[in-house]
XYZ file of C-alpha atoms in Angstrom:
342
model
C 38.163 -39.270 40.076
C 38.700 -36.220 42.231
C 36.868 -35.873 45.513
C 33.239 -34.948 44.997
C 32.139 -31.346 45.407
C 29.497 -30.649 48.062
C 26.198 -31.598 46.381
C 24.589 -28.273 47.226
C 27.365 -26.484 45.322
C 26.950 -28.341 42.038
C 24.085 -26.214 40.667
C 26.032 -23.045 41.502
C 29.030 -24.650 39.801
C 27.052 -24.674 36.558
C 26.493 -20.922 36.922
C 30.233 -20.470 37.372
C 31.211 -22.336 34.208
C 28.549 -20.592 32.118
C 30.159 -17.285 33.081
C 32.902 -18.209 30.581
C 30.414 -18.202 27.688
C 29.817 -14.874 25.873
C 26.263 -13.545 26.211
C 25.550 -13.505 22.441
C 25.594 -17.310 22.500
C 22.011 -17.131 23.781
C 21.013 -16.321 20.196
C 22.592 -19.509 18.825
C 20.826 -20.533 15.617
C 20.666 -24.184 16.661
C 19.394 -23.404 20.164
C 21.860 -25.977 21.551
C 23.817 -23.491 23.602
C 25.960 -25.366 26.122
C 26.415 -28.777 27.695
C 28.113 -29.402 31.037
C 29.542 -32.629 32.437
C 30.606 -32.768 36.096
C 33.026 -35.688 36.250
C 33.020 -35.751 40.055
C 29.243 -36.104 40.231
C 29.261 -38.607 37.361
C 31.829 -40.725 39.179
C 29.825 -40.545 42.413
C 26.865 -42.322 40.771
C 28.869 -45.542 40.950
C 27.811 -46.491 37.419
C 29.498 -46.790 34.071
C 29.689 -43.381 32.436
C 28.360 -44.999 29.277
C 25.135 -45.847 31.110
C 24.690 -42.383 32.593
C 26.055 -39.998 29.997
C 23.482 -38.675 27.496
C 25.256 -36.045 25.373
C 23.285 -33.506 23.372
C 25.893 -30.716 23.189
C 29.251 -32.457 22.861
C 32.680 -32.235 21.219
C 35.480 -34.416 19.875
C 37.339 -33.855 23.154
C 34.502 -35.161 25.299
C 34.075 -38.131 22.998
C 37.797 -38.862 23.284
C 37.596 -38.783 27.093
C 34.902 -41.472 27.101
C 36.275 -43.407 24.117
C 36.455 -47.094 25.049
C 35.662 -46.149 28.658
C 38.650 -43.805 28.759
C 41.265 -46.513 28.318
C 43.494 -44.346 26.067
C 42.851 -40.940 27.629
C 46.014 -40.612 29.749
C 48.368 -41.797 27.007
C 46.788 -39.580 24.342
C 46.234 -36.411 26.361
C 48.953 -36.583 28.998
C 46.313 -35.603 31.574
C 45.131 -37.925 34.342
C 41.359 -38.318 34.501
C 41.587 -37.523 38.212
C 43.045 -34.096 37.388
C 39.841 -33.066 35.617
C 36.647 -31.911 37.321
C 34.548 -31.590 34.175
C 33.929 -30.197 30.714
C 31.752 -27.432 29.315
C 30.982 -27.471 25.585
C 29.433 -24.568 23.682
C 29.258 -23.078 20.201
C 28.296 -24.470 16.819
C 30.507 -26.850 14.819
C 33.128 -26.617 13.498
C 33.981 -23.794 15.928
C 32.772 -25.699 18.988
C 34.561 -24.717 22.201
C 35.489 -27.146 24.977
C 36.397 -25.800 28.402
C 38.628 -28.249 30.287
C 38.000 -27.813 34.013
C 40.554 -28.972 36.570
C 40.289 -30.275 40.107
C 43.273 -28.346 41.487
C 45.019 -25.007 40.800
C 48.011 -25.267 38.505
C 46.758 -28.205 36.437
C 45.485 -25.972 33.640
C 48.864 -24.260 33.307
C 50.573 -27.665 33.354
C 48.486 -28.806 30.382
C 49.363 -25.681 28.395
C 53.079 -26.161 29.161
C 52.923 -29.773 28.021
C 51.492 -28.935 24.590
C 54.899 -27.853 23.265
C 55.891 -31.516 23.278
C 52.731 -32.572 21.454
C 53.166 -30.716 18.176
C 51.795 -27.324 19.288
C 53.429 -23.983 18.568
C 52.800 -20.670 20.324
C 50.946 -17.928 18.446
C 51.531 -14.183 18.830
C 48.517 -13.845 21.151
C 49.774 -16.551 23.517
C 47.469 -19.308 22.261
C 48.863 -22.639 21.045
C 47.918 -24.450 17.817
C 48.884 -27.765 16.230
C 48.092 -27.052 12.588
C 46.140 -25.056 10.049
C 42.743 -23.929 11.385
C 39.771 -26.047 10.289
C 41.871 -28.195 7.933
C 40.932 -31.874 8.031
C 43.807 -34.361 7.805
C 42.602 -37.990 7.629
C 46.165 -39.211 8.118
C 46.136 -37.773 11.650
C 42.601 -38.786 12.624
C 42.204 -40.561 15.973
C 38.882 -40.612 17.903
C 40.793 -41.194 21.154
C 43.047 -38.163 20.657
C 41.533 -34.957 22.134
C 43.926 -32.780 20.124
C 42.961 -34.104 16.666
C 39.753 -36.118 16.964
C 38.053 -38.339 14.381
C 38.712 -35.895 11.500
C 42.335 -35.047 12.234
C 41.363 -31.391 12.698
C 43.856 -29.046 14.372
C 43.096 -27.407 17.721
C 43.955 -24.131 19.389
C 44.278 -23.864 23.194
C 44.350 -20.992 25.630
C 43.746 -20.184 29.300
C 40.268 -18.969 30.264
C 37.741 -19.262 33.051
C 40.180 -20.874 35.462
C 40.683 -23.734 33.008
C 41.711 -24.292 29.409
C 39.604 -23.578 26.317
C 40.015 -25.513 23.082
C 38.527 -24.888 19.630
C 39.287 -25.325 15.948
C 38.908 -21.531 15.759
C 42.006 -19.566 16.905
C 39.969 -16.331 16.860
C 37.466 -17.672 19.392
C 40.179 -18.963 21.728
C 42.021 -15.647 21.495
C 38.813 -13.772 22.335
C 37.996 -16.005 25.294
C 41.428 -15.360 26.808
C 40.580 -11.660 27.085
C 36.852 -11.213 26.444
C 35.392 -7.773 25.885
C 33.759 -6.225 28.962
C 30.086 -7.073 29.277
C 27.684 -9.635 30.577
C 28.452 -13.307 30.279
C 25.817 -15.857 29.387
C 25.262 -16.568 33.085
C 24.361 -12.887 33.606
C 21.646 -12.812 30.950
C 18.311 -12.426 32.857
C 16.529 -15.513 31.447
C 19.621 -17.694 31.959
C 20.218 -16.313 35.452
C 16.559 -16.960 36.330
C 16.724 -20.552 35.066
C 19.926 -21.167 37.034
C 18.366 -19.721 40.202
C 15.421 -22.043 39.685
C 17.739 -25.022 39.247
C 19.674 -24.128 42.387
C 16.425 -23.885 44.377
C 15.098 -27.216 43.086
C 18.301 -29.261 43.132
C 18.812 -28.997 46.889
C 21.204 -31.785 47.853
C 20.951 -33.534 44.483
C 24.063 -34.188 42.473
C 24.092 -32.950 38.867
C 26.263 -35.194 36.672
C 25.257 -33.412 33.457
C 23.138 -30.516 32.274
C 22.265 -28.691 29.083
C 21.318 -25.086 28.340
C 18.954 -24.559 25.407
C 17.499 -21.534 23.669
C 14.100 -21.253 22.044
C 15.581 -22.106 18.637
C 16.048 -25.676 19.851
C 12.255 -26.009 19.687
C 11.633 -24.012 16.519
C 10.752 -27.016 14.363
C 8.133 -28.267 16.790
C 4.482 -27.153 16.901
C 3.684 -24.988 19.927
C 0.398 -23.898 21.414
C -0.138 -20.157 21.703
C -0.182 -18.555 25.128
C -3.859 -17.732 24.662
C -4.588 -21.422 24.027
C -2.816 -22.427 27.230
C 0.444 -23.327 25.540
C 3.885 -22.632 26.966
C 4.719 -18.896 26.694
C 7.838 -18.082 24.635
C 10.979 -18.894 26.620
C 14.544 -17.746 25.934
C 16.518 -20.042 28.239
C 15.937 -23.654 29.257
C 18.191 -25.540 31.672
C 17.705 -29.301 31.903
C 19.729 -31.134 34.532
C 20.291 -34.801 35.313
C 19.783 -35.090 39.074
C 20.484 -37.759 41.649
C 18.781 -37.213 45.013
C 20.942 -39.408 47.198
C 19.047 -39.023 50.459
C 15.655 -39.618 48.829
C 17.180 -42.303 46.552
C 15.607 -40.860 43.435
C 16.865 -39.959 39.969
C 15.357 -37.773 37.314
C 15.584 -34.302 35.875
C 15.002 -30.678 36.741
C 13.699 -28.487 33.908
C 14.069 -24.750 34.612
C 12.568 -22.227 32.197
C 13.680 -18.597 32.398
C 10.983 -15.908 32.000
C 10.747 -12.146 32.356
C 7.861 -12.352 34.835
C 6.325 -14.800 37.289
C 2.890 -14.914 35.661
C 4.418 -16.343 32.488
C 6.437 -18.774 34.626
C 3.274 -19.938 36.410
C 1.519 -20.520 33.089
C 4.523 -22.394 31.751
C 4.888 -24.678 34.782
C 1.203 -25.633 34.616
C 1.284 -26.197 30.844
C 4.417 -28.329 31.165
C 2.975 -30.497 33.939
C -0.301 -30.969 32.056
C 1.446 -31.940 28.822
C 3.881 -34.229 30.634
C 0.908 -36.167 32.023
C -1.402 -36.157 29.001
C 0.268 -35.244 25.671
C 1.342 -38.375 23.775
C 4.694 -38.497 22.028
C 5.355 -40.434 18.828
C 4.965 -43.698 20.703
C 1.425 -42.699 21.686
C 2.261 -42.283 25.388
C 2.930 -39.140 27.473
C 6.226 -38.572 29.237
C 4.834 -39.469 32.658
C 3.752 -42.883 31.414
C 6.954 -43.508 29.473
C 9.219 -42.718 32.410
C 7.127 -43.330 35.539
C 8.057 -39.887 36.874
C 5.414 -37.378 38.005
C 5.867 -33.621 37.679
C 6.324 -31.350 40.721
C 6.267 -27.647 39.870
C 7.295 -24.408 41.500
C 7.924 -20.788 40.525
C 11.176 -19.165 41.653
C 11.686 -15.353 41.458
C 15.120 -14.087 40.416
C 16.073 -10.383 40.413
C 12.986 -9.205 38.583
C 12.804 -12.283 36.366
C 11.272 -15.656 37.203
C 11.765 -19.362 36.561
C 9.230 -22.116 35.998
C 10.809 -25.150 37.621
C 9.633 -28.703 37.079
C 11.156 -31.657 38.925
C 10.649 -35.083 37.363
C 12.081 -37.854 39.511
C 11.419 -41.442 40.529
C 12.938 -44.058 42.897
C 16.420 -45.338 42.037
C 15.559 -49.019 42.603
C 16.056 -50.995 39.416
C 17.278 -47.991 37.394
C 20.260 -48.196 35.099
C 21.449 -44.739 34.157
C 18.790 -42.041 34.330
C 15.726 -43.021 32.301
C 13.983 -39.677 32.815
C 16.866 -37.496 31.641
C 17.571 -39.857 28.744
C 13.926 -39.710 27.642
C 13.931 -35.901 27.666
C 17.171 -35.575 25.705
C 16.132 -38.117 23.098
C 12.732 -36.438 22.715
C 14.439 -33.069 22.239
C 16.738 -34.488 19.577
C 13.685 -35.832 17.743
C 11.827 -32.501 18.115
C 9.186 -34.467 19.994
C 9.301 -33.120 23.555
C 5.618 -32.304 23.872
C 5.877 -30.954 27.419
C 7.888 -27.986 26.118
C 5.351 -27.470 23.358
C 2.521 -27.010 25.835
C 0.297 -29.728 24.393
C-alpha cells in the first residue's frame, strides 16, 4: 500500500472526500449516505482486510477490490493497489457512486486514459461508458471485475474530486464532473458539526473506515422522545473505526451533528446511558457485549454542535475491531439501542 497519511490528518481527509457528495444526499431515503475506506490506514493495522473491513455502504467496485483478498484486482482493473488511497461510496442502488481516490497526482487521469482499451467509449460530455446504462448482462458478470461486477452491469466514469467517479448512471457522473454551485455534503451544518466532533475526538487515531448516516437509517427503530430523555432528533451521524496506536486501543467514535449544544449534551448523555444499560436482542447492552465504556464530550462547530462518544478498549487479543463491528451489525438489524436513547 501507499505510505500512510499522518494519523491526525485522517479525520480531516474524510471531510475532504465528503465535499464531493452533493448536499441533497443528506435526505437519502435509506439514511445510508456514504461509506469511506482509507486503504492506507487499513493497511497500517497489519491485519487481513477481511478481518477489519465491515461494510455498510458499499459497491460492486469495493467488493471487487477485496474479492479473494484482492488477488485479481490488478489484472482486472489495470490499477495497482498501491496506486489507490481509498474509496468513497454514496448514493442508492442501482445508481450508487464510487469515488476512486489515488495516492499520487496523475493516477486518476491514467485510469481514465486506460479505459479506451477496456471496452469504454467516450460520451459527448467527456465521460466514458462500457455499455447501455443499467442493463444487466449475465454473460459479462464477474465479481472480481470493477467495471462490470456480479451482474454484468455497465459503468460510466469521469473525473471528479481529485479522483475518478464511477456509477451505472451516466447522468450522475456527468453532474459530478461539473456540479452546480452550492454547498457540498461536507458543508451542511449537521454534517460539518459531526466531522468537527470526529476530528476533535480522533486525535492521533487512524480511521480505516467510516460511515455517514442520516436519521432515516433509524426510522424503523423505536425512539424515546426528547421529553422522556431519549436522543433528540439528529440529521447527521458519523461512525468511525478508530485505532489509537499510542494507547493501543481500538473502537469507534460516534459523532452526532446537532443545531445546538444543549441538544448535543442531552444526546451524549442518553447515548452513554443506553450503551451501558439498554439490552439489545441478545439481552445485553453494548458495553457488556463489547467491553468498551463510553467517554462523551460536546464539541461546538460554527454555531452548531456535536455530541461525541468514544467507545474503545485495549487491542490485546482483538481480531479486527469488535466495537465497530458490533455497532454496524446492530445498525443493519435496526437494533442499535444507544442511538434510540433507551
